[in-house]
Each structure stands twice: as C-alpha cells, then as structure tokens.
Amino acid sequence: MSLESTLREELCLHAKSLFDRGFTVGSSGNISVRLPDGFLVTPTNSCFGRLDPGRLSKVGPDWAHLSGDKPTKEIPLHRAMLAARPSAGAVVHLHSTYATAVSMLDDVDPANALPAMTPYLIMRVGPLAVIPYARPGASTIEESIESAGASHKAILLANHGPVVADGTLEAAVFAAEELEESARLFLLTRGLPIRLLSSAQVQELVSTFVSPSPR
Ligand SMILES: [Zn+2]
C-alpha cells in the first residue's frame, strides 16, 4: 500500500476512535496530514464517525483543492500550524469539552494555560498557548497561530477548541487526547489544594523525554 493510502486509512481509524469515545461530536473537528505532494484534510461537514478514506480532501502544497470532497472551512488553522512547525506531520483540531472549557477561562496564562500536573502532560503536550478568539475559518487566525505555533505544539483557540500538532498523525492524536484529559483533571481539581510538579521535576522530564528541537 502506498504511503498516502496508509495515511488515508489511519486518519479514518483515528477519527472514528475519537468520535466513538466522545472527543468529538456531530461534524465538529478536523484533521490534516502532511504528504510528500500536499496534504490530506477531512472534508467540510464530515462526521469523524464515518469518514471514507477515498473521499478525504486532498490539497496541493499551496492548499488548493485537488481531489476528494471539499475540505474543511477550518483550513487556515491547519495551514498556519503546519507552516509554523515544519517538522509536524499532522494537526488535530477538536471542540472537545474540557479543553474548550479551559479555552473560555479568563484567568489562565496565555503562554501556558495548564499547570504542571502530570508527567504525560509535560511529555506529550508541553506548554499550552491560548490565542484570542476569531470567527471559525477567519484568515486572521493564521497570524496568531503561526506566532504561537513556533513555540507551542498545542494551542487553544479561545472560546473554540484545541489545535495540536506533532511529528506523526498518531502522535498528534495522542497529544490531543492527553490535552483533553489534562484539561479535565485541571477543572476537576480547580480550587483544591493540589500538589504540582516542581520546576526541577518539569526540567527533568523535558531534558529526558522532550526532543531538543520541538519543531
Ligand atoms: Zn473548530
């Protein structure tokens, strides 16, 4: 099977798995995957629960539509994130409940919205940026994402949802899942006298597990 066919199958399996476990509902959420000759993107108004590998949108290196169904309206955020992170192989965007709830909080650090709660948050997600609200599909969002994406693999679009990039499709999906569960833990423990990882413990995780060039 060609690389592209394998990625088409993988994208649909991951999307169905996310849908089946409630990480996305209805036709929300979209995924993009980098190919040698362009990108695969989930179609507009498609449901993660029943994507067809043969009907995924394919766009060229300039993001012009080449084949398959019409791509998601949220292309600008994928284009910006993949441009900001040249080594990223895929971007996952969800409207998952807990991460979106955190995206509405007014009192979080926009450069690192979640505290150092668990090792896997540090290892899989890293610092979580929050960027100002913009209408879905608005091209103005690209500038904010390109700027935050250079230093963050995970971004929350305020009052909208998470955007997560990683080297491979599987890593990006796993990071999006880790982010959602971390946001849930954060909200569950808000106001409780919890113990966080110390900065020395965070440093140890970063130097042991996180690639020196995260982009
Ligand atoms: Zn969205």
mmCIF file with all atom_site columns, C-alpha atoms and ligand atoms in Angstrom:
data_model
loop_
_atom_site.group_PDB
_atom_site.id
_atom_site.type_symbol
_atom_site.label_atom_id
_atom_site.label_alt_id
_atom_site.label_comp_id
_atom_site.label_asym_id
_atom_site.label_entity_id
_atom_site.label_seq_id
_atom_site.pdbx_PDB_ins_code
_atom_site.Cartn_x
_atom_site.Cartn_y
_atom_site.Cartn_z
_atom_site.occupancy
_atom_site.B_iso_or_equiv
_atom_site.pdbx_formal_charge
_atom_site.auth_seq_id
_atom_site.auth_comp_id
_atom_site.auth_asym_id
_atom_site.auth_atom_id
_atom_site.pdbx_PDB_model_num
ATOM   1   C  CA . MET A 1 1   ? 0.000   0.000  0.000  1.00 0.00 ? 1   MET A CA 1
ATOM   2   C  CA . SER A 1 2   ? 1.302   3.492  -0.790 1.00 0.00 ? 2   SER A CA 1
ATOM   3   C  CA . LEU A 1 3   ? 2.151   5.957  1.984  1.00 0.00 ? 3   LEU A CA 1
ATOM   4   C  CA . GLU A 1 4   ? -0.867  8.050  1.032  1.00 0.00 ? 4   GLU A CA 1
ATOM   5   C  CA . SER A 1 5   ? -3.289  5.093  1.148  1.00 0.00 ? 5   SER A CA 1
ATOM   6   C  CA . THR A 1 6   ? -1.916  4.049  4.529  1.00 0.00 ? 6   THR A CA 1
ATOM   7   C  CA . LEU A 1 7   ? -2.338  7.582  5.890  1.00 0.00 ? 7   LEU A CA 1
ATOM   8   C  CA . ARG A 1 8   ? -5.890  7.784  4.494  1.00 0.00 ? 8   ARG A CA 1
ATOM   9   C  CA . GLU A 1 9   ? -6.818  4.561  6.334  1.00 0.00 ? 9   GLU A CA 1
ATOM   10  C  CA . GLU A 1 10  ? -5.052  5.646  9.528  1.00 0.00 ? 10  GLU A CA 1
ATOM   11  C  CA . LEU A 1 11  ? -6.730  9.065  9.525  1.00 0.00 ? 11  LEU A CA 1
ATOM   12  C  CA . CYS A 1 12  ? -10.199 7.484  9.288  1.00 0.00 ? 12  CYS A CA 1
ATOM   13  C  CA . LEU A 1 13  ? -9.441  4.931  12.049 1.00 0.00 ? 13  LEU A CA 1
ATOM   14  C  CA . HIS A 1 14  ? -8.153  7.595  14.446 1.00 0.00 ? 14  HIS A CA 1
ATOM   15  C  CA . ALA A 1 15  ? -11.100 9.890  13.655 1.00 0.00 ? 15  ALA A CA 1
ATOM   16  C  CA . LYS A 1 16  ? -13.604 7.096  14.332 1.00 0.00 ? 16  LYS A CA 1
ATOM   17  C  CA . SER A 1 17  ? -11.852 6.233  17.582 1.00 0.00 ? 17  SER A CA 1
ATOM   18  C  CA . LEU A 1 18  ? -12.009 9.889  18.700 1.00 0.00 ? 18  LEU A CA 1
ATOM   19  C  CA . PHE A 1 19  ? -15.698 10.054 17.744 1.00 0.00 ? 19  PHE A CA 1
ATOM   20  C  CA . ASP A 1 20  ? -16.586 6.751  19.447 1.00 0.00 ? 20  ASP A CA 1
ATOM   21  C  CA . ARG A 1 21  ? -15.087 7.973  22.727 1.00 0.00 ? 21  ARG A CA 1
ATOM   22  C  CA . GLY A 1 22  ? -16.780 11.384 22.650 1.00 0.00 ? 22  GLY A CA 1
ATOM   23  C  CA . PHE A 1 23  ? -13.737 13.526 21.871 1.00 0.00 ? 23  PHE A CA 1
ATOM   24  C  CA . THR A 1 24  ? -15.780 14.992 19.028 1.00 0.00 ? 24  THR A CA 1
ATOM   25  C  CA . VAL A 1 25  ? -19.485 15.076 18.172 1.00 0.00 ? 25  VAL A CA 1
ATOM   26  C  CA . GLY A 1 26  ? -21.621 15.802 15.102 1.00 0.00 ? 26  GLY A CA 1
ATOM   27  C  CA . SER A 1 27  ? -19.498 17.181 12.276 1.00 0.00 ? 27  SER A CA 1
ATOM   28  C  CA . SER A 1 28  ? -17.070 19.060 14.517 1.00 0.00 ? 28  SER A CA 1
ATOM   29  C  CA . GLY A 1 29  ? -13.304 18.633 14.473 1.00 0.00 ? 29  GLY A CA 1
ATOM   30  C  CA . ASN A 1 30  ? -10.879 18.307 11.605 1.00 0.00 ? 30  ASN A CA 1
ATOM   31  C  CA . ILE A 1 31  ? -7.530  16.681 10.885 1.00 0.00 ? 31  ILE A CA 1
ATOM   32  C  CA . SER A 1 32  ? -4.775  17.404 8.374  1.00 0.00 ? 32  SER A CA 1
ATOM   33  C  CA . VAL A 1 33  ? -1.817  15.203 7.432  1.00 0.00 ? 33  VAL A CA 1
ATOM   34  C  CA . ARG A 1 34  ? 1.280   16.281 5.514  1.00 0.00 ? 34  ARG A CA 1
ATOM   35  C  CA . LEU A 1 35  ? 2.051   14.300 2.327  1.00 0.00 ? 35  LEU A CA 1
ATOM   36  C  CA . PRO A 1 36  ? 5.112   14.478 0.068  1.00 0.00 ? 36  PRO A CA 1
ATOM   37  C  CA . ASP A 1 37  ? 2.965   16.282 -2.542 1.00 0.00 ? 37  ASP A CA 1
ATOM   38  C  CA . GLY A 1 38  ? 0.442   18.215 -0.442 1.00 0.00 ? 38  GLY A CA 1
ATOM   39  C  CA . PHE A 1 39  ? -1.928  17.482 2.437  1.00 0.00 ? 39  PHE A CA 1
ATOM   40  C  CA . LEU A 1 40  ? -4.877  15.260 3.310  1.00 0.00 ? 40  LEU A CA 1
ATOM   41  C  CA . VAL A 1 41  ? -7.705  17.085 5.081  1.00 0.00 ? 41  VAL A CA 1
ATOM   42  C  CA . THR A 1 42  ? -11.048 15.988 6.484  1.00 0.00 ? 42  THR A CA 1
ATOM   43  C  CA . PRO A 1 43  ? -13.960 17.215 4.335  1.00 0.00 ? 43  PRO A CA 1
ATOM   44  C  CA . THR A 1 44  ? -16.295 20.041 5.344  1.00 0.00 ? 44  THR A CA 1
ATOM   45  C  CA . ASN A 1 45  ? -19.333 18.942 7.382  1.00 0.00 ? 45  ASN A CA 1
ATOM   46  C  CA . SER A 1 46  ? -17.988 15.394 7.662  1.00 0.00 ? 46  SER A CA 1
ATOM   47  C  CA . CYS A 1 47  ? -18.533 13.256 10.747 1.00 0.00 ? 47  CYS A CA 1
ATOM   48  C  CA . PHE A 1 48  ? -15.445 11.693 12.359 1.00 0.00 ? 48  PHE A CA 1
ATOM   49  C  CA . GLY A 1 49  ? -17.506 8.555  12.981 1.00 0.00 ? 49  GLY A CA 1
ATOM   50  C  CA . ARG A 1 50  ? -17.915 7.696  9.300  1.00 0.00 ? 50  ARG A CA 1
ATOM   51  C  CA . LEU A 1 51  ? -15.145 9.125  7.147  1.00 0.00 ? 51  LEU A CA 1
ATOM   52  C  CA . ASP A 1 52  ? -14.405 7.379  3.857  1.00 0.00 ? 52  ASP A CA 1
ATOM   53  C  CA . PRO A 1 53  ? -10.650 7.067  3.069  1.00 0.00 ? 53  PRO A CA 1
ATOM   54  C  CA . GLY A 1 54  ? -11.372 7.514  -0.653 1.00 0.00 ? 54  GLY A CA 1
ATOM   55  C  CA . ARG A 1 55  ? -13.319 10.755 -0.158 1.00 0.00 ? 55  ARG A CA 1
ATOM   56  C  CA . LEU A 1 56  ? -10.877 12.657 2.086  1.00 0.00 ? 56  LEU A CA 1
ATOM   57  C  CA . SER A 1 57  ? -9.919  16.030 0.604  1.00 0.00 ? 57  SER A CA 1
ATOM   58  C  CA . LYS A 1 58  ? -6.513  16.250 -0.976 1.00 0.00 ? 58  LYS A CA 1
ATOM   59  C  CA . VAL A 1 59  ? -4.941  19.664 -1.414 1.00 0.00 ? 59  VAL A CA 1
ATOM   60  C  CA . GLY A 1 60  ? -1.676  20.627 -3.055 1.00 0.00 ? 60  GLY A CA 1
ATOM   61  C  CA . PRO A 1 61  ? 1.368   22.230 -1.410 1.00 0.00 ? 61  PRO A CA 1
ATOM   62  C  CA . ASP A 1 62  ? -0.422  25.608 -1.898 1.00 0.00 ? 62  ASP A CA 1
ATOM   63  C  CA . TRP A 1 63  ? -3.579  24.171 -0.212 1.00 0.00 ? 63  TRP A CA 1
ATOM   64  C  CA . ALA A 1 64  ? -5.604  24.377 -3.454 1.00 0.00 ? 64  ALA A CA 1
ATOM   65  C  CA . HIS A 1 65  ? -8.235  21.601 -3.622 1.00 0.00 ? 65  HIS A CA 1
ATOM   66  C  CA . LEU A 1 66  ? -7.100  18.746 -5.882 1.00 0.00 ? 66  LEU A CA 1
ATOM   67  C  CA . SER A 1 67  ? -9.419  15.802 -5.250 1.00 0.00 ? 67  SER A CA 1
ATOM   68  C  CA . GLY A 1 68  ? -11.962 14.226 -2.936 1.00 0.00 ? 68  GLY A CA 1
ATOM   69  C  CA . ASP A 1 69  ? -14.737 16.099 -1.119 1.00 0.00 ? 69  ASP A CA 1
ATOM   70  C  CA . LYS A 1 70  ? -14.481 19.838 -0.419 1.00 0.00 ? 70  LYS A CA 1
ATOM   71  C  CA . PRO A 1 71  ? -12.075 20.412 2.507  1.00 0.00 ? 71  PRO A CA 1
ATOM   72  C  CA . THR A 1 72  ? -12.995 21.779 5.942  1.00 0.00 ? 72  THR A CA 1
ATOM   73  C  CA . LYS A 1 73  ? -13.659 25.506 6.327  1.00 0.00 ? 73  LYS A CA 1
ATOM   74  C  CA . GLU A 1 74  ? -11.036 25.486 9.068  1.00 0.00 ? 74  GLU A CA 1
ATOM   75  C  CA . ILE A 1 75  ? -8.138  25.035 6.624  1.00 0.00 ? 75  ILE A CA 1
ATOM   76  C  CA . PRO A 1 76  ? -6.494  28.331 7.734  1.00 0.00 ? 76  PRO A CA 1
ATOM   77  C  CA . LEU A 1 77  ? -5.663  26.941 11.161 1.00 0.00 ? 77  LEU A CA 1
ATOM   78  C  CA . HIS A 1 78  ? -4.114  23.765 9.712  1.00 0.00 ? 78  HIS A CA 1
ATOM   79  C  CA . ARG A 1 79  ? -2.143  25.734 7.123  1.00 0.00 ? 79  ARG A CA 1
ATOM   80  C  CA . ALA A 1 80  ? -0.817  28.089 9.821  1.00 0.00 ? 80  ALA A CA 1
ATOM   81  C  CA . MET A 1 81  ? 0.105   25.344 12.285 1.00 0.00 ? 81  MET A CA 1
ATOM   82  C  CA . LEU A 1 82  ? 1.892   23.209 9.674  1.00 0.00 ? 82  LEU A CA 1
ATOM   83  C  CA . ALA A 1 83  ? 3.725   26.298 8.391  1.00 0.00 ? 83  ALA A CA 1
ATOM   84  C  CA . ALA A 1 84  ? 4.797   27.234 11.922 1.00 0.00 ? 84  ALA A CA 1
ATOM   85  C  CA . ARG A 1 85  ? 6.039   23.705 12.628 1.00 0.00 ? 85  ARG A CA 1
ATOM   86  C  CA . PRO A 1 86  ? 7.878   22.386 9.560  1.00 0.00 ? 86  PRO A CA 1
ATOM   87  C  CA . SER A 1 87  ? 8.621   19.042 11.245 1.00 0.00 ? 87  SER A CA 1
ATOM   88  C  CA . ALA A 1 88  ? 4.959   18.404 12.136 1.00 0.00 ? 88  ALA A CA 1
ATOM   89  C  CA . GLY A 1 89  ? 3.312   15.607 10.143 1.00 0.00 ? 89  GLY A CA 1
ATOM   90  C  CA . ALA A 1 90  ? -0.265  16.193 11.267 1.00 0.00 ? 90  ALA A CA 1
ATOM   91  C  CA . VAL A 1 91  ? -2.640  18.596 13.015 1.00 0.00 ? 91  VAL A CA 1
ATOM   92  C  CA . VAL A 1 92  ? -5.710  17.620 15.025 1.00 0.00 ? 92  VAL A CA 1
ATOM   93  C  CA . HIS A 1 93  ? -8.370  20.219 15.839 1.00 0.00 ? 93  HIS A CA 1
ATOM   94  C  CA . LEU A 1 94  ? -11.244 19.315 18.167 1.00 0.00 ? 94  LEU A CA 1
ATOM   95  C  CA . HIS A 1 95  ? -14.065 21.056 20.013 1.00 0.00 ? 95  HIS A CA 1
ATOM   96  C  CA . SER A 1 96  ? -13.561 18.596 22.887 1.00 0.00 ? 96  SER A CA 1
ATOM   97  C  CA . THR A 1 97  ? -15.476 19.599 26.005 1.00 0.00 ? 97  THR A CA 1
ATOM   98  C  CA . TYR A 1 98  ? -12.872 20.094 28.720 1.00 0.00 ? 98  TYR A CA 1
ATOM   99  C  CA . ALA A 1 99  ? -10.172 21.731 26.604 1.00 0.00 ? 99  ALA A CA 1
ATOM   100 C  CA . THR A 1 100 ? -12.824 24.063 25.190 1.00 0.00 ? 100 THR A CA 1
ATOM   101 C  CA . ALA A 1 101 ? -13.979 24.860 28.735 1.00 0.00 ? 101 ALA A CA 1
ATOM   102 C  CA . VAL A 1 102 ? -10.389 25.840 29.614 1.00 0.00 ? 102 VAL A CA 1
ATOM   103 C  CA . SER A 1 103 ? -10.285 27.983 26.428 1.00 0.00 ? 103 SER A CA 1
ATOM   104 C  CA . MET A 1 104 ? -13.039 30.127 27.993 1.00 0.00 ? 104 MET A CA 1
ATOM   105 C  CA . LEU A 1 105 ? -11.239 30.813 31.287 1.00 0.00 ? 105 LEU A CA 1
ATOM   106 C  CA . ASP A 1 106 ? -10.119 34.392 31.673 1.00 0.00 ? 106 ASP A CA 1
ATOM   107 C  CA . ASP A 1 107 ? -7.511  33.838 34.387 1.00 0.00 ? 107 ASP A CA 1
ATOM   108 C  CA . VAL A 1 108 ? -5.043  31.430 32.741 1.00 0.00 ? 108 VAL A CA 1
ATOM   109 C  CA . ASP A 1 109 ? -1.541  32.203 31.465 1.00 0.00 ? 109 ASP A CA 1
ATOM   110 C  CA . PRO A 1 110 ? -1.900  32.549 27.651 1.00 0.00 ? 110 PRO A CA 1
ATOM   111 C  CA . ALA A 1 111 ? 1.615   31.127 27.204 1.00 0.00 ? 111 ALA A CA 1
ATOM   112 C  CA . ASN A 1 112 ? 0.996   28.102 29.454 1.00 0.00 ? 112 ASN A CA 1
ATOM   113 C  CA . ALA A 1 113 ? -2.657  27.615 30.377 1.00 0.00 ? 113 ALA A CA 1
ATOM   114 C  CA . LEU A 1 114 ? -2.339  24.353 32.309 1.00 0.00 ? 114 LEU A CA 1
ATOM   115 C  CA . PRO A 1 115 ? -0.164  23.916 35.405 1.00 0.00 ? 115 PRO A CA 1
ATOM   116 C  CA . ALA A 1 116 ? 2.438   21.119 35.598 1.00 0.00 ? 116 ALA A CA 1
ATOM   117 C  CA . MET A 1 117 ? 0.041   18.429 36.814 1.00 0.00 ? 117 MET A CA 1
ATOM   118 C  CA . THR A 1 118 ? 1.369   15.166 35.373 1.00 0.00 ? 118 THR A CA 1
ATOM   119 C  CA . PRO A 1 119 ? 4.465   13.880 33.557 1.00 0.00 ? 119 PRO A CA 1
ATOM   120 C  CA . TYR A 1 120 ? 2.457   12.974 30.451 1.00 0.00 ? 120 TYR A CA 1
ATOM   121 C  CA . LEU A 1 121 ? 1.115   16.499 30.080 1.00 0.00 ? 121 LEU A CA 1
ATOM   122 C  CA . ILE A 1 122 ? 4.717   17.737 30.015 1.00 0.00 ? 122 ILE A CA 1
ATOM   123 C  CA . MET A 1 123 ? 5.962   14.930 27.728 1.00 0.00 ? 123 MET A CA 1
ATOM   124 C  CA . ARG A 1 124 ? 3.120   14.738 25.192 1.00 0.00 ? 124 ARG A CA 1
ATOM   125 C  CA . VAL A 1 125 ? 1.632   18.238 25.148 1.00 0.00 ? 125 VAL A CA 1
ATOM   126 C  CA . GLY A 1 126 ? 4.111   20.743 26.579 1.00 0.00 ? 126 GLY A CA 1
ATOM   127 C  CA . PRO A 1 127 ? 3.157   24.340 27.327 1.00 0.00 ? 127 PRO A CA 1
ATOM   128 C  CA . LEU A 1 128 ? -0.361  25.192 26.157 1.00 0.00 ? 128 LEU A CA 1
ATOM   129 C  CA . ALA A 1 129 ? -0.836  28.551 24.420 1.00 0.00 ? 129 ALA A CA 1
ATOM   130 C  CA . VAL A 1 130 ? -4.179  30.385 24.280 1.00 0.00 ? 130 VAL A CA 1
ATOM   131 C  CA . ILE A 1 131 ? -4.810  32.717 21.355 1.00 0.00 ? 131 ILE A CA 1
ATOM   132 C  CA . PRO A 1 132 ? -7.585  35.326 21.061 1.00 0.00 ? 132 PRO A CA 1
ATOM   133 C  CA . TYR A 1 133 ? -10.991 34.443 19.652 1.00 0.00 ? 133 TYR A CA 1
ATOM   134 C  CA . ALA A 1 134 ? -11.567 34.724 15.907 1.00 0.00 ? 134 ALA A CA 1
ATOM   135 C  CA . ARG A 1 135 ? -14.513 33.552 13.794 1.00 0.00 ? 135 ARG A CA 1
ATOM   136 C  CA . PRO A 1 136 ? -14.044 29.920 12.607 1.00 0.00 ? 136 PRO A CA 1
ATOM   137 C  CA . GLY A 1 137 ? -12.402 29.947 9.198  1.00 0.00 ? 137 GLY A CA 1
ATOM   138 C  CA . ALA A 1 138 ? -11.278 33.600 9.527  1.00 0.00 ? 138 ALA A CA 1
ATOM   139 C  CA . SER A 1 139 ? -7.917  34.133 7.881  1.00 0.00 ? 139 SER A CA 1
ATOM   140 C  CA . THR A 1 140 ? -6.863  36.495 10.727 1.00 0.00 ? 140 THR A CA 1
ATOM   141 C  CA . ILE A 1 141 ? -6.438  33.401 12.872 1.00 0.00 ? 141 ILE A CA 1
ATOM   142 C  CA . GLU A 1 142 ? -3.420  32.361 10.796 1.00 0.00 ? 142 GLU A CA 1
ATOM   143 C  CA . GLU A 1 143 ? -1.158  35.089 12.115 1.00 0.00 ? 143 GLU A CA 1
ATOM   144 C  CA . SER A 1 144 ? -1.886  34.247 15.767 1.00 0.00 ? 144 SER A CA 1
ATOM   145 C  CA . ILE A 1 145 ? -1.376  30.522 15.155 1.00 0.00 ? 145 ILE A CA 1
ATOM   146 C  CA . GLU A 1 146 ? 1.836   30.977 13.198 1.00 0.00 ? 146 GLU A CA 1
ATOM   147 C  CA . SER A 1 147 ? 3.232   33.061 16.007 1.00 0.00 ? 147 SER A CA 1
ATOM   148 C  CA . ALA A 1 148 ? 2.164   30.767 18.897 1.00 0.00 ? 148 ALA A CA 1
ATOM   149 C  CA . GLY A 1 149 ? 2.800   27.568 16.894 1.00 0.00 ? 149 GLY A CA 1
ATOM   150 C  CA . ALA A 1 150 ? 6.508   28.300 16.530 1.00 0.00 ? 150 ALA A CA 1
ATOM   151 C  CA . SER A 1 151 ? 6.984   27.675 20.260 1.00 0.00 ? 151 SER A CA 1
ATOM   152 C  CA . HIS A 1 152 ? 3.928   25.527 21.141 1.00 0.00 ? 152 HIS A CA 1
ATOM   153 C  CA . LYS A 1 153 ? 2.704   22.238 19.681 1.00 0.00 ? 153 LYS A CA 1
ATOM   154 C  CA . ALA A 1 154 ? -0.627  22.698 21.495 1.00 0.00 ? 154 ALA A CA 1
ATOM   155 C  CA . ILE A 1 155 ? -2.775  25.817 21.191 1.00 0.00 ? 155 ILE A CA 1
ATOM   156 C  CA . LEU A 1 156 ? -6.238  26.653 22.497 1.00 0.00 ? 156 LEU A CA 1
ATOM   157 C  CA . LEU A 1 157 ? -8.340  28.919 20.305 1.00 0.00 ? 157 LEU A CA 1
ATOM   158 C  CA . ALA A 1 158 ? -10.237 30.989 22.862 1.00 0.00 ? 158 ALA A CA 1
ATOM   159 C  CA . ASN A 1 159 ? -13.929 30.025 23.144 1.00 0.00 ? 159 ASN A CA 1
ATOM   160 C  CA . HIS A 1 160 ? -13.478 27.454 20.359 1.00 0.00 ? 160 HIS A CA 1
ATOM   161 C  CA . GLY A 1 161 ? -11.151 24.498 20.995 1.00 0.00 ? 161 GLY A CA 1
ATOM   162 C  CA . PRO A 1 162 ? -7.693  22.916 20.834 1.00 0.00 ? 162 PRO A CA 1
ATOM   163 C  CA . VAL A 1 163 ? -5.257  22.657 17.888 1.00 0.00 ? 163 VAL A CA 1
ATOM   164 C  CA . VAL A 1 164 ? -2.452  20.128 18.339 1.00 0.00 ? 164 VAL A CA 1
ATOM   165 C  CA . ALA A 1 165 ? 0.449   19.281 16.003 1.00 0.00 ? 165 ALA A CA 1
ATOM   166 C  CA . ASP A 1 166 ? 3.012   16.508 16.228 1.00 0.00 ? 166 ASP A CA 1
ATOM   167 C  CA . GLY A 1 167 ? 5.522   14.604 14.127 1.00 0.00 ? 167 GLY A CA 1
ATOM   168 C  CA . THR A 1 168 ? 3.098   11.854 13.123 1.00 0.00 ? 168 THR A CA 1
ATOM   169 C  CA . LEU A 1 169 ? -0.672  11.519 12.895 1.00 0.00 ? 169 LEU A CA 1
ATOM   170 C  CA . GLU A 1 170 ? -0.707  9.064  15.790 1.00 0.00 ? 170 GLU A CA 1
ATOM   171 C  CA . ALA A 1 171 ? 1.398   11.343 17.991 1.00 0.00 ? 171 ALA A CA 1
ATOM   172 C  CA . ALA A 1 172 ? -0.854  14.321 17.202 1.00 0.00 ? 172 ALA A CA 1
ATOM   173 C  CA . VAL A 1 173 ? -3.984  12.304 18.069 1.00 0.00 ? 173 VAL A CA 1
ATOM   174 C  CA . PHE A 1 174 ? -2.440  11.025 21.305 1.00 0.00 ? 174 PHE A CA 1
ATOM   175 C  CA . ALA A 1 175 ? -1.343  14.548 22.257 1.00 0.00 ? 175 ALA A CA 1
ATOM   176 C  CA . ALA A 1 176 ? -4.872  15.874 21.602 1.00 0.00 ? 176 ALA A CA 1
ATOM   177 C  CA . GLU A 1 177 ? -6.263  13.112 23.837 1.00 0.00 ? 177 GLU A CA 1
ATOM   178 C  CA . GLU A 1 178 ? -3.707  13.836 26.567 1.00 0.00 ? 178 GLU A CA 1
ATOM   179 C  CA . LEU A 1 179 ? -4.597  17.520 26.373 1.00 0.00 ? 179 LEU A CA 1
ATOM   180 C  CA . GLU A 1 180 ? -8.325  16.803 26.742 1.00 0.00 ? 180 GLU A CA 1
ATOM   181 C  CA . GLU A 1 181 ? -7.756  14.534 29.771 1.00 0.00 ? 181 GLU A CA 1
ATOM   182 C  CA . SER A 1 182 ? -5.380  17.082 31.313 1.00 0.00 ? 182 SER A CA 1
ATOM   183 C  CA . ALA A 1 183 ? -7.957  19.851 30.889 1.00 0.00 ? 183 ALA A CA 1
ATOM   184 C  CA . ARG A 1 184 ? -10.463 17.565 32.610 1.00 0.00 ? 184 ARG A CA 1
ATOM   185 C  CA . LEU A 1 185 ? -8.065  16.966 35.530 1.00 0.00 ? 185 LEU A CA 1
ATOM   186 C  CA . PHE A 1 186 ? -7.391  20.685 35.762 1.00 0.00 ? 186 PHE A CA 1
ATOM   187 C  CA . LEU A 1 187 ? -11.105 21.503 36.025 1.00 0.00 ? 187 LEU A CA 1
ATOM   188 C  CA . LEU A 1 188 ? -11.775 18.599 38.433 1.00 0.00 ? 188 LEU A CA 1
ATOM   189 C  CA . THR A 1 189 ? -9.094  19.833 40.817 1.00 0.00 ? 189 THR A CA 1
ATOM   190 C  CA . ARG A 1 190 ? -9.683  23.572 40.432 1.00 0.00 ? 190 ARG A CA 1
ATOM   191 C  CA . GLY A 1 191 ? -9.859  25.175 43.867 1.00 0.00 ? 191 GLY A CA 1
ATOM   192 C  CA . LEU A 1 192 ? -8.475  22.070 45.602 1.00 0.00 ? 192 LEU A CA 1
ATOM   193 C  CA . PRO A 1 193 ? -5.111  22.242 47.402 1.00 0.00 ? 193 PRO A CA 1
ATOM   194 C  CA . ILE A 1 194 ? -3.268  20.086 44.838 1.00 0.00 ? 194 ILE A CA 1
ATOM   195 C  CA . ARG A 1 195 ? 0.460   19.344 44.619 1.00 0.00 ? 195 ARG A CA 1
ATOM   196 C  CA . LEU A 1 196 ? 2.010   20.285 41.244 1.00 0.00 ? 196 LEU A CA 1
ATOM   197 C  CA . LEU A 1 197 ? 5.301   19.082 39.756 1.00 0.00 ? 197 LEU A CA 1
ATOM   198 C  CA . SER A 1 198 ? 8.168   21.313 40.779 1.00 0.00 ? 198 SER A CA 1
ATOM   199 C  CA . SER A 1 199 ? 10.144  23.211 38.159 1.00 0.00 ? 199 SER A CA 1
ATOM   200 C  CA . ALA A 1 200 ? 13.069  20.795 38.753 1.00 0.00 ? 200 ALA A CA 1
ATOM   201 C  CA . GLN A 1 201 ? 10.750  17.838 38.069 1.00 0.00 ? 201 GLN A CA 1
ATOM   202 C  CA . VAL A 1 202 ? 9.465   19.518 34.897 1.00 0.00 ? 202 VAL A CA 1
ATOM   203 C  CA . GLN A 1 203 ? 13.025  20.245 33.765 1.00 0.00 ? 203 GLN A CA 1
ATOM   204 C  CA . GLU A 1 204 ? 13.996  16.610 34.336 1.00 0.00 ? 204 GLU A CA 1
ATOM   205 C  CA . LEU A 1 205 ? 11.079  15.449 32.140 1.00 0.00 ? 205 LEU A CA 1
ATOM   206 C  CA . VAL A 1 206 ? 11.892  17.943 29.402 1.00 0.00 ? 206 VAL A CA 1
ATOM   207 C  CA . SER A 1 207 ? 15.578  17.027 29.318 1.00 0.00 ? 207 SER A CA 1
ATOM   208 C  CA . THR A 1 208 ? 14.844  13.276 29.426 1.00 0.00 ? 208 THR A CA 1
ATOM   209 C  CA . PHE A 1 209 ? 11.866  12.947 27.085 1.00 0.00 ? 209 PHE A CA 1
ATOM   210 C  CA . VAL A 1 210 ? 11.274  16.083 25.026 1.00 0.00 ? 210 VAL A CA 1
ATOM   211 C  CA . SER A 1 211 ? 13.228  16.495 21.810 1.00 0.00 ? 211 SER A CA 1
ATOM   212 C  CA . PRO A 1 212 ? 15.658  19.428 21.946 1.00 0.00 ? 212 PRO A CA 1
ATOM   213 C  CA . SER A 1 213 ? 14.125  20.819 18.775 1.00 0.00 ? 213 SER A CA 1
ATOM   214 C  CA . PRO A 1 214 ? 10.365  20.561 19.398 1.00 0.00 ? 214 PRO A CA 1
ATOM   215 C  CA . ARG A 1 215 ? 9.501   21.998 15.988 1.00 0.00 ? 215 ARG A CA 1
HETATM 216 ZN ZN . ZN  B 2 .   ? -13.251 24.430 15.147 1.00 0.00 ? 1   ZN  B ZN 1
#
